[in-house]
Coordinates of C-alpha atoms in Angstrom, one line a residue:
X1 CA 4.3 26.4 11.2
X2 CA 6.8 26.0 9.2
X3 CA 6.2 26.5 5.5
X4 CA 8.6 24.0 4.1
X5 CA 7.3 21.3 6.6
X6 CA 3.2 21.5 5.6
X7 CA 2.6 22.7 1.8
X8 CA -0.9 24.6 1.0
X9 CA -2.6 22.7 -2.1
X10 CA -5.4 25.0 -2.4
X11 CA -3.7 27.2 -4.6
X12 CA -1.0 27.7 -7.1
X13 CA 0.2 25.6 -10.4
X14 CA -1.1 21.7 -10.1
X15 CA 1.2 20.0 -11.8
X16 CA 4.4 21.0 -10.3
X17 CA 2.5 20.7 -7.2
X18 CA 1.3 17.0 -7.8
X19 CA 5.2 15.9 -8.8
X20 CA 6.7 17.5 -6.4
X21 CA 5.1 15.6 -3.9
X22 CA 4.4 12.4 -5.9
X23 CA 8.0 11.9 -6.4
X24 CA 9.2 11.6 -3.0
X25 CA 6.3 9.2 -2.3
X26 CA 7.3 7.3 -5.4
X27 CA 11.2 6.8 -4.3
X28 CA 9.8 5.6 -0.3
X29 CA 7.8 3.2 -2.5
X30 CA 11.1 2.4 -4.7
X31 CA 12.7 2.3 -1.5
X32 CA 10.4 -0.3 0.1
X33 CA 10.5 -2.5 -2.8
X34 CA 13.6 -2.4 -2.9
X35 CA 14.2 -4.1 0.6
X36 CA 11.7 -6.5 -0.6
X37 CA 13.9 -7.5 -3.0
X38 CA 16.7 -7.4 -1.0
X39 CA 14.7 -10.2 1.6
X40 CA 13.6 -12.4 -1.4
X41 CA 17.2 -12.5 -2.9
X42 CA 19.1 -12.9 0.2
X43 CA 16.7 -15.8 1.6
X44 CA 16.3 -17.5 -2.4
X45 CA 20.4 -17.2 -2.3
X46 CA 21.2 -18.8 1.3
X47 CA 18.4 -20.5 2.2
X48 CA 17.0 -21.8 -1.4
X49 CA 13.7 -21.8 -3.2
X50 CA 11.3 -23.7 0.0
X51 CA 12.6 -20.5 2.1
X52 CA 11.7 -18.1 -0.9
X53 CA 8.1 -19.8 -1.7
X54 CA 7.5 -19.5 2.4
X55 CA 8.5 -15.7 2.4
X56 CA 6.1 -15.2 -1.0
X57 CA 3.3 -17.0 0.8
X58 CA 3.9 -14.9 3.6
X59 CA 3.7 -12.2 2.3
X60 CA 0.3 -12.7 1.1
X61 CA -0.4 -12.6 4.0
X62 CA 1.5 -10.0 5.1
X63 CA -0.7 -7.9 3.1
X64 CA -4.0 -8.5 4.8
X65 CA -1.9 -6.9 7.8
X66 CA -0.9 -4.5 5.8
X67 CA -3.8 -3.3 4.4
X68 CA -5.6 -2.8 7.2
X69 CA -3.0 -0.9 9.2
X70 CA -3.0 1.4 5.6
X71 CA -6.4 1.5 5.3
X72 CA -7.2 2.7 8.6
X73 CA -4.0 5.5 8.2
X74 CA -5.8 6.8 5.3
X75 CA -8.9 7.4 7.7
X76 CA -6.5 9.9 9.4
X77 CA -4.9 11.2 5.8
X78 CA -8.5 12.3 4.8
X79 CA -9.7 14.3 7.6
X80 CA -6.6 16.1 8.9
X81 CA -6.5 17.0 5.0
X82 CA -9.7 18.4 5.3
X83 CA -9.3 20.6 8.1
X84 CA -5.8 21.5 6.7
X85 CA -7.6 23.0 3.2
X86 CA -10.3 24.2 5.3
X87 CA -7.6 26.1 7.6
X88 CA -8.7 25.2 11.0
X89 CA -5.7 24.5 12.6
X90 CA -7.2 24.1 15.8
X91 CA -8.6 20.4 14.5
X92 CA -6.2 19.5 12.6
X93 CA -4.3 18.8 16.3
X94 CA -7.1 17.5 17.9
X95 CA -7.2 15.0 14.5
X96 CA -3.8 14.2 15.6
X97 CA -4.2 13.4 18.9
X98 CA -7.6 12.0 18.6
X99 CA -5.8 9.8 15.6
X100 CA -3.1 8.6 18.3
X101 CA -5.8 6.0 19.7
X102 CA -6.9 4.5 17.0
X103 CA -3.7 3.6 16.1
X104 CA -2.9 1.9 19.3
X105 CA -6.4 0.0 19.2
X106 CA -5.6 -1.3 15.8
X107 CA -1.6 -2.5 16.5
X108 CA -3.4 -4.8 19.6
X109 CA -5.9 -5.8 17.2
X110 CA -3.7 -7.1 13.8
X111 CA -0.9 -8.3 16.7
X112 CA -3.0 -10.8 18.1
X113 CA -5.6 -11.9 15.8
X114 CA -2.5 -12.1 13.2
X115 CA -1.0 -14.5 15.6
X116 CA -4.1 -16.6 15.9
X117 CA -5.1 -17.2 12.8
X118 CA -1.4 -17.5 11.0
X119 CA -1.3 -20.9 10.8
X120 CA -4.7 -21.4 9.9
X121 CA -4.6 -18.7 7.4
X122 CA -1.6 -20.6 5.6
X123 CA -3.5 -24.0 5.6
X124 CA -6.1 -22.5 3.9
X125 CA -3.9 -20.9 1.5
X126 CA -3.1 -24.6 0.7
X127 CA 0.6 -24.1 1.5
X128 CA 2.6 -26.4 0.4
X129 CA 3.8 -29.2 2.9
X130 CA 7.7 -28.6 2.6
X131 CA 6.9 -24.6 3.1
X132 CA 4.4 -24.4 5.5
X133 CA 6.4 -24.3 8.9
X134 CA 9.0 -21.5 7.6
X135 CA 5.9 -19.2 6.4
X136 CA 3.8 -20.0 9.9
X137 CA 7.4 -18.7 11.5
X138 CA 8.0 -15.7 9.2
X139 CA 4.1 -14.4 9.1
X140 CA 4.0 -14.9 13.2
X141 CA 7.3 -12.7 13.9
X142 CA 6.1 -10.0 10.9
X143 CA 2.7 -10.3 13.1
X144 CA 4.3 -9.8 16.2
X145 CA 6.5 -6.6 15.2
X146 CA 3.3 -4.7 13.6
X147 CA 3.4 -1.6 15.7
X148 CA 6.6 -0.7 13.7
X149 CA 4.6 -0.7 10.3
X150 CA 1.3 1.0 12.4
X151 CA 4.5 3.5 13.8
X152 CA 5.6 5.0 10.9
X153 CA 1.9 4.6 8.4
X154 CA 0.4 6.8 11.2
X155 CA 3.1 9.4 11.0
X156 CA 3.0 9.5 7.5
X157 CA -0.5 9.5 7.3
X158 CA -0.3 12.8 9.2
X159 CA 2.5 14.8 7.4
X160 CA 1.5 14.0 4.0
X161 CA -1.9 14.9 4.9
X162 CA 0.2 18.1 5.6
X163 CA 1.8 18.3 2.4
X164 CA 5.0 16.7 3.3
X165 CA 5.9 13.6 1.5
X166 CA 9.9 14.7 2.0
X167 CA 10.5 13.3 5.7
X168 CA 8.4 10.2 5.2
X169 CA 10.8 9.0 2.1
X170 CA 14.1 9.9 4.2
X171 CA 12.8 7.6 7.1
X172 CA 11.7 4.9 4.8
X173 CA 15.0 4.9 2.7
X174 CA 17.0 5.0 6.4
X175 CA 14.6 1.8 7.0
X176 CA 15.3 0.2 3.6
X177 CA 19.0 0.6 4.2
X178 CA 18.5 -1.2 7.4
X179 CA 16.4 -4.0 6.2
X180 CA 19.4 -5.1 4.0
X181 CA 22.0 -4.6 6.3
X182 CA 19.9 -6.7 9.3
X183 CA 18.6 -9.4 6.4
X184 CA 22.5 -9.5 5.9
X185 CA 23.3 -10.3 9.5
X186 CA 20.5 -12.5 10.4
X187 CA 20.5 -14.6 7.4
X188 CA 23.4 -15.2 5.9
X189 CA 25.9 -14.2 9.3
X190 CA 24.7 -16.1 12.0
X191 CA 22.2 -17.4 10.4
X192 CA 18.8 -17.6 11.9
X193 CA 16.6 -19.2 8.6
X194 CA 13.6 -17.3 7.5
X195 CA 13.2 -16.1 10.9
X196 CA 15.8 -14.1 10.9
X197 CA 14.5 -12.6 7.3
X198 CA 11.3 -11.5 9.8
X199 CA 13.0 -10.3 12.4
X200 CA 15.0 -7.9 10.3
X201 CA 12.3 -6.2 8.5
X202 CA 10.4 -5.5 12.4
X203 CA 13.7 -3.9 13.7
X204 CA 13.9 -1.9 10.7
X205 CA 10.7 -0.9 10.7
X206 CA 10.1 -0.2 14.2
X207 CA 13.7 2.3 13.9
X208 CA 12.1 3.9 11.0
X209 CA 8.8 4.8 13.0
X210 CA 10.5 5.9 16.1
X211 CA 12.5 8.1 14.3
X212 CA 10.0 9.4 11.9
X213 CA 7.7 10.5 15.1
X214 CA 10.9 11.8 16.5
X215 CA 11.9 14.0 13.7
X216 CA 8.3 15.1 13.1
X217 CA 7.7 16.4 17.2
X218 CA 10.7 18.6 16.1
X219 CA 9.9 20.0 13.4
X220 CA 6.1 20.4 14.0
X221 CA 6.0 21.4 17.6
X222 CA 2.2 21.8 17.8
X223 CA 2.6 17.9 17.5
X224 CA 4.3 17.3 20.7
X225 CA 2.7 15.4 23.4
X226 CA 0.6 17.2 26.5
X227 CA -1.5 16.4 29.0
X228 CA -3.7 18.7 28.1
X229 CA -4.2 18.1 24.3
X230 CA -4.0 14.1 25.4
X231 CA -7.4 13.3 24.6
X232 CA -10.0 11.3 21.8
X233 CA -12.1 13.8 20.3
X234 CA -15.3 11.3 19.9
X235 CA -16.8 13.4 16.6
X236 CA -13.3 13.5 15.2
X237 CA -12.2 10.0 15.4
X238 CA -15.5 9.0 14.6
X239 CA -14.9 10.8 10.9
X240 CA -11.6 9.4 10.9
X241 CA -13.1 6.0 11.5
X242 CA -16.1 6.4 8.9
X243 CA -13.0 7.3 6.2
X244 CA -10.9 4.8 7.4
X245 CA -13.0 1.6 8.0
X246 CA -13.8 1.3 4.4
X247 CA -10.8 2.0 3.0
X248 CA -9.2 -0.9 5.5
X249 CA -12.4 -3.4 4.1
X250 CA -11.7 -2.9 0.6
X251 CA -8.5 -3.3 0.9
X252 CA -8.1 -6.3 3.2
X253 CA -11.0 -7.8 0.7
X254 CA -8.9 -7.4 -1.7
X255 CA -6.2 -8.8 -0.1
X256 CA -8.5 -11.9 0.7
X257 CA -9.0 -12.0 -3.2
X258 CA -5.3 -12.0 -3.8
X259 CA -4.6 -15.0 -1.4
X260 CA -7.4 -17.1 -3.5
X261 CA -5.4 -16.6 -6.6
X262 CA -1.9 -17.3 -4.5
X263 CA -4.0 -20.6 -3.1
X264 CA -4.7 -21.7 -6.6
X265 CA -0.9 -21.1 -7.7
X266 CA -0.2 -23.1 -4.2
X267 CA -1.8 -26.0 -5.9
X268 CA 0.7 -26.3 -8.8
X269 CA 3.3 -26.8 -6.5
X270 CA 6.6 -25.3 -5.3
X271 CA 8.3 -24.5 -8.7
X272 CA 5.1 -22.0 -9.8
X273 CA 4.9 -20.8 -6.1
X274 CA 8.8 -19.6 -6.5
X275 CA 7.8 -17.8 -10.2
X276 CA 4.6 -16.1 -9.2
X277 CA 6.2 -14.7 -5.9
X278 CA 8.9 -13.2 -7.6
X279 CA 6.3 -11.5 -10.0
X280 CA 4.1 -10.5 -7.8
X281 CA 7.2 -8.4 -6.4
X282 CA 8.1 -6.9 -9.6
X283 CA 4.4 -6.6 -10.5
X284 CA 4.3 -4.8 -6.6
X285 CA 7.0 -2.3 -8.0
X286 CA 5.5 -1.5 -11.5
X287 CA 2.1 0.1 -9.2
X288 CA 3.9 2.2 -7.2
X289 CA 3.6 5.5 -10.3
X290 CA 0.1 4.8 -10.2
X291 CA 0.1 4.4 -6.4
X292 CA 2.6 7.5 -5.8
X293 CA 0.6 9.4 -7.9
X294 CA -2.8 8.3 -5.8
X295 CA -1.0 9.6 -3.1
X296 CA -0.4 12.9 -4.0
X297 CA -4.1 12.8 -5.7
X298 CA -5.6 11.7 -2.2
X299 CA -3.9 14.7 -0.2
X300 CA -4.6 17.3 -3.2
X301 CA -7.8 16.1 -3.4
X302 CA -8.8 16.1 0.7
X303 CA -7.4 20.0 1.1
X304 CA -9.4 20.9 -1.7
X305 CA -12.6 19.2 -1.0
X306 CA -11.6 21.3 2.9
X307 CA -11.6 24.3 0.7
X308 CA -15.0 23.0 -1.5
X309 CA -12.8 24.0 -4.9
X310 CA -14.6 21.5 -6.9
X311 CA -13.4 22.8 -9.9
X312 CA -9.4 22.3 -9.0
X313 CA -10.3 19.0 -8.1
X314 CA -11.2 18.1 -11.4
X315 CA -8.3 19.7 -13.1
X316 CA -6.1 18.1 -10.3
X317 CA -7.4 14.7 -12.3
X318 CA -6.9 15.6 -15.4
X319 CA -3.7 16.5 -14.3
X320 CA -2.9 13.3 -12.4
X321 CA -4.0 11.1 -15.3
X322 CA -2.0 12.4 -17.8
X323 CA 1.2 12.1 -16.0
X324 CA 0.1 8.8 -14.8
X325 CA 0.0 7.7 -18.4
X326 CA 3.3 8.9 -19.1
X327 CA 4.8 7.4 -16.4
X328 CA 3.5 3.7 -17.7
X329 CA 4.5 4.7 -21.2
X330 CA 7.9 4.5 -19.7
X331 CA 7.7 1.5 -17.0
X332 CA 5.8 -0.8 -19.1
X333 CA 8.0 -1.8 -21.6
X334 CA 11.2 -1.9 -19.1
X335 CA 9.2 -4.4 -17.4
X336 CA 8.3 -6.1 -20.6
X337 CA 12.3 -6.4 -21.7
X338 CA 14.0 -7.1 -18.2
X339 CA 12.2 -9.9 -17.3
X340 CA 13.8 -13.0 -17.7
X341 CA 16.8 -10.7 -16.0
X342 CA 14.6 -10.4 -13.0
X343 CA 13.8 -13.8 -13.0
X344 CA 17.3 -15.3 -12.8
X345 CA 18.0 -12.4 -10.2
X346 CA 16.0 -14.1 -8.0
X347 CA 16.2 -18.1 -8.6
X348 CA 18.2 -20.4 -11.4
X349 CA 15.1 -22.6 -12.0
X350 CA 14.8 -22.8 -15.1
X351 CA 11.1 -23.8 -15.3
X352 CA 10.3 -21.2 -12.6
X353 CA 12.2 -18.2 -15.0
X354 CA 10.1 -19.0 -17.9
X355 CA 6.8 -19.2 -16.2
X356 CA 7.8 -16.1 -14.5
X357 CA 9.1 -14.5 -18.4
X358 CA 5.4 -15.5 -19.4
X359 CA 3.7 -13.8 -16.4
X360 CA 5.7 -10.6 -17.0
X361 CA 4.7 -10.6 -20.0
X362 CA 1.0 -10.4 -20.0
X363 CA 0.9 -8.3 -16.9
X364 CA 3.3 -5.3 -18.0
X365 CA 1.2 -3.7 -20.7
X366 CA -1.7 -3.9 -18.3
X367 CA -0.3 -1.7 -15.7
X368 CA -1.7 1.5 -17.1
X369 CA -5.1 0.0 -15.4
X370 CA -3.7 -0.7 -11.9
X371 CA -2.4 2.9 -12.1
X372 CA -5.5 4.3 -12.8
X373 CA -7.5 2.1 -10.4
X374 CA -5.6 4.0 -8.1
X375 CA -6.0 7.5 -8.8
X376 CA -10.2 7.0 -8.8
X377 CA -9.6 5.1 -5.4
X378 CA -8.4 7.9 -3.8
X379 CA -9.5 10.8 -5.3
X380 CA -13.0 9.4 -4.3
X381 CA -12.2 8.4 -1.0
X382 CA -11.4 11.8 -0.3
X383 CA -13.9 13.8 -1.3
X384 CA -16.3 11.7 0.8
X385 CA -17.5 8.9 -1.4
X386 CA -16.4 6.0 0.6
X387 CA -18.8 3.9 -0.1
X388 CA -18.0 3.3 -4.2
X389 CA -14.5 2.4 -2.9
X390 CA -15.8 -0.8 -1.1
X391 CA -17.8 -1.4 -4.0
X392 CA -14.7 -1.0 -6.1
X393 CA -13.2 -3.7 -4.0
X394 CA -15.8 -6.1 -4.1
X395 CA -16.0 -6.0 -7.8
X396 CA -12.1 -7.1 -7.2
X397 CA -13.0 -9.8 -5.2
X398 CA -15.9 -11.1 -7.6
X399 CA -13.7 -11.0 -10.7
X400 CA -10.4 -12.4 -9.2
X401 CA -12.0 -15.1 -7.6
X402 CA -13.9 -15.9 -10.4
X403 CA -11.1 -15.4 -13.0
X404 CA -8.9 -17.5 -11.0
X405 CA -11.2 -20.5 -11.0
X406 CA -12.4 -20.4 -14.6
X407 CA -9.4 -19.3 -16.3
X408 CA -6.9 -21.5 -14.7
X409 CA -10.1 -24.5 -15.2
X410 CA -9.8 -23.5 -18.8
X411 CA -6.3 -23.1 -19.3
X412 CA -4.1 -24.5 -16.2
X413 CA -1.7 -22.2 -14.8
X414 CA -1.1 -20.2 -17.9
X415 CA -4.9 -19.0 -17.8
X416 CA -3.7 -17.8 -14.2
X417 CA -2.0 -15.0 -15.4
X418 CA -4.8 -13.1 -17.1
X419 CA -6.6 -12.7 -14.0
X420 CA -4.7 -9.5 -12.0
X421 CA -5.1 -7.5 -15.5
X422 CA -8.0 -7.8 -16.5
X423 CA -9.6 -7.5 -12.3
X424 CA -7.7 -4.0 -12.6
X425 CA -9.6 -2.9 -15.7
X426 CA -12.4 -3.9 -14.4
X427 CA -12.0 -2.3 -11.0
X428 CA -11.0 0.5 -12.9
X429 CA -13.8 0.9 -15.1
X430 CA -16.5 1.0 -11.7
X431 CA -14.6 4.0 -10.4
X432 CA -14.6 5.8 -14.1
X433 CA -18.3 5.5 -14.3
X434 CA -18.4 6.7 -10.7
X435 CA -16.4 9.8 -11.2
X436 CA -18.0 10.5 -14.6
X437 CA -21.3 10.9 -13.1
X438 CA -20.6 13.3 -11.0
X439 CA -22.3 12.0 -7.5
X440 CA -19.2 12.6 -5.8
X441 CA -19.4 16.5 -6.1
X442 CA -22.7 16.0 -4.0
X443 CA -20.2 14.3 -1.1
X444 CA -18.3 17.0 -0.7
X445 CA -20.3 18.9 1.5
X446 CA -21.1 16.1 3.7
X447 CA -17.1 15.4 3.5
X448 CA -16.4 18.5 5.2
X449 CA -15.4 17.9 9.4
X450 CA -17.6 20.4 11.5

């Protein structure tokens, strides 16, 4: 094994250790928002603002995918992590091989229920009438190329659960490149409409995965398929299950929160559809400190809890929270003072910039909360306590919902934008209380694969 593919965590300084891996996770993240971007402003400029509220209704629902296919890689993160700290090298390739089938069983799975329910998903969503057709289109294709995202989330799942966070970032940013390139040729070349926007973000994915699995067989050899090693190790996959399950319910309930609130937008009609799909991009891109940082949190965290160092977790935390803070310090108030830029980046309505300004606005200073929502979600998760997570979730749900109605009952649309902040607080504040009682240390034994 080579030492600059999989990094130890058990050991040495924690700070360098968390940047150094949170950073390459934070550019892939960069990266990927990036090409989001890239899709909204190349649709919004050829296609116009129905094509760009169908992709950001989509995309909604995009998520739900998404988070499932993320959720259940985290499953894999967590236990190969384990085994990693706890040095039995022995599972951590039957976790990969075991992991290899439960990927499969979950690309059939989001493929075709995505495709079923699409449509219906969207009319429930309260789409508006002039959009609905292009977002049915774009959500089905997206649906139908999911074994690229599965592709390259599994893979990643496995080396950073190794340590390596480099190789991930260099496929996703090869991937990114693509996206822009293919949204290029599909949309505005030949031009093949918002379809063409869908089809260019499967192909890139789907090169990005094949490649990452390539590159990783080389440089990890004990990764390579064989007959031999071919096989689901039942109490292995069933820990990767009981880690991932959860993680995939509380974040596709979350996801079903965030499509209430995008319904209730929906209702105000096309011109706050366009303004709230931008933000929720730019809002996407202001979580991904606190979600890079999670990252590294969730693989320091799961080698640690292999090597039952209880007290490193706790100053990997600390550590984690501090810089997290710093971080928002810094991306806040750039938020705050380039928004009406981002706005008119993405559309010249006028009405839809200055509803997008005001959302900006009250969201950027709140980011700090996302941020830390994330660090508690994963450090918990793995050390063992899954279940707070759900809860977690479900206290997302409860408030979001329930924010969306009454605020925007209150105050219209502008009470609308109050609702994401203060659910993240609120989130936030479940998984403090959690971690400040202590009960997780108690998980950690049971966390341990034997």
């Amino acid at each position: 094994m080579k030492k600059e593919v999989m990094v130890d965590m058990t050991s040495g300084r924690i700070a360098p250790q968390i940047l150094k891996f949170a950073m390459p996770v934070l550019l892939g993240l960069i990266f990927q928002r990036i090409y989001n971007f890239a899709d909204s402003y190349i649709v919004g400029h050829f296609l116009g603002d129905n094509a760009l509220a169908a992709v950001s209704v989509a995309g909604v629902g995009m998520y739900l995918m998404f988070s499932l296919i993320i959720g259940l890689t985290t499953g894999v993160t967590v236990v190969m992590s384990q085994y990693y700290g706890a040095k039995e090298a022995d599972n951590v390739v039957k976790t990969f091989f075991s992991s290899i089938y439960i990927a499969l069983g979950m690309t059939i799975i989001v493929t075709v229920v995505g495709l079923i329910v699409t449509k219906p998903l969207l009319i429930v969503l309260q789409t508006p009438d002039e959009v609905l057709d292009q977002a049915v289109l774009y959500l089905r294709l997206i649906c139908a190329g999911c074994i690229g995202t599965m592709l390259y989330n599994w893979i990643s799942a496995v080396l950073r659960s190794l340590g390596n966070s480099v190789v991930p970032l260099v496929f996703l940013g090869i991937s990114s490149l693509l996206n822009i390139v293919f949204d290029v040729l599909f949309v505005a070349v030949l031009p093949l409409g918002v379809g063409g926007a869908a089809f260019a973000t499967v192909l890139a994915q789907i090169v990005s995965g094949v490649a990452c699995l390539l590159y990783a067989w080389k440089i990890l050899p004990m990764l390579r398929i064989r007959r031999d090693k071919l096989k689901l190790d039942t109490f292995i996959g069933k820990k990767m299950l009981v880690y991932g399950l959860p993680a995939a319910l509380q974040m596709s309930i979350i996801s079903i929160s965030d499509m209430t609130l995008q319904a209730v937008v929906n209702t105000y009609g096309t011109t706050l559809v366009v303004a709230y799909g931008v933000c929720v991009k730019v809002e996407g891109l202001g979580m991904q400190v606190g979600d890079a940082l999670g990252t590294a949190l969730g693989t320091f965290a799961g080698q640690n809890t292999g090597a039952k160092n209880i007290s490193r977790i706790k100053a990997g935390f600390r550590t984690t929270f501090a810089l997290n803070a710093i971080g928002y310090a810094i991306v806040s108030p750039l938020i705050f003072i380039l928004a009406p830029l981002l706005m008119r980046l993405f559309t010249d309505n006028q009405a839809s910039i200055g509803c997008g300004v005001e959302y900006m606005h009250i969201f950027a200073p709140f980011l700090i909360g996302v941020g830390t929502l994330n660090l508690f979600h994963n450090l918990l998760r793995a050390v063992g306590d899954v279940k707070i997570t759900i809860w977690m979730g479900i206290s997302e749900v409860i408030t979001r919902i329930g924010f969306a109605f009454l605020f925007s009952y209150l105050w219209g649309y502008h009470g609308l934008w109050w609702v994401s902040p203060l659910t993240w607080w609120c989130a936030a504040g479940v998984g403090g209380l959690r971690y400040l009682s202590g009960v997780w240390k108690k998980k950690i034994e049971k966390a341990i694969p034997s």
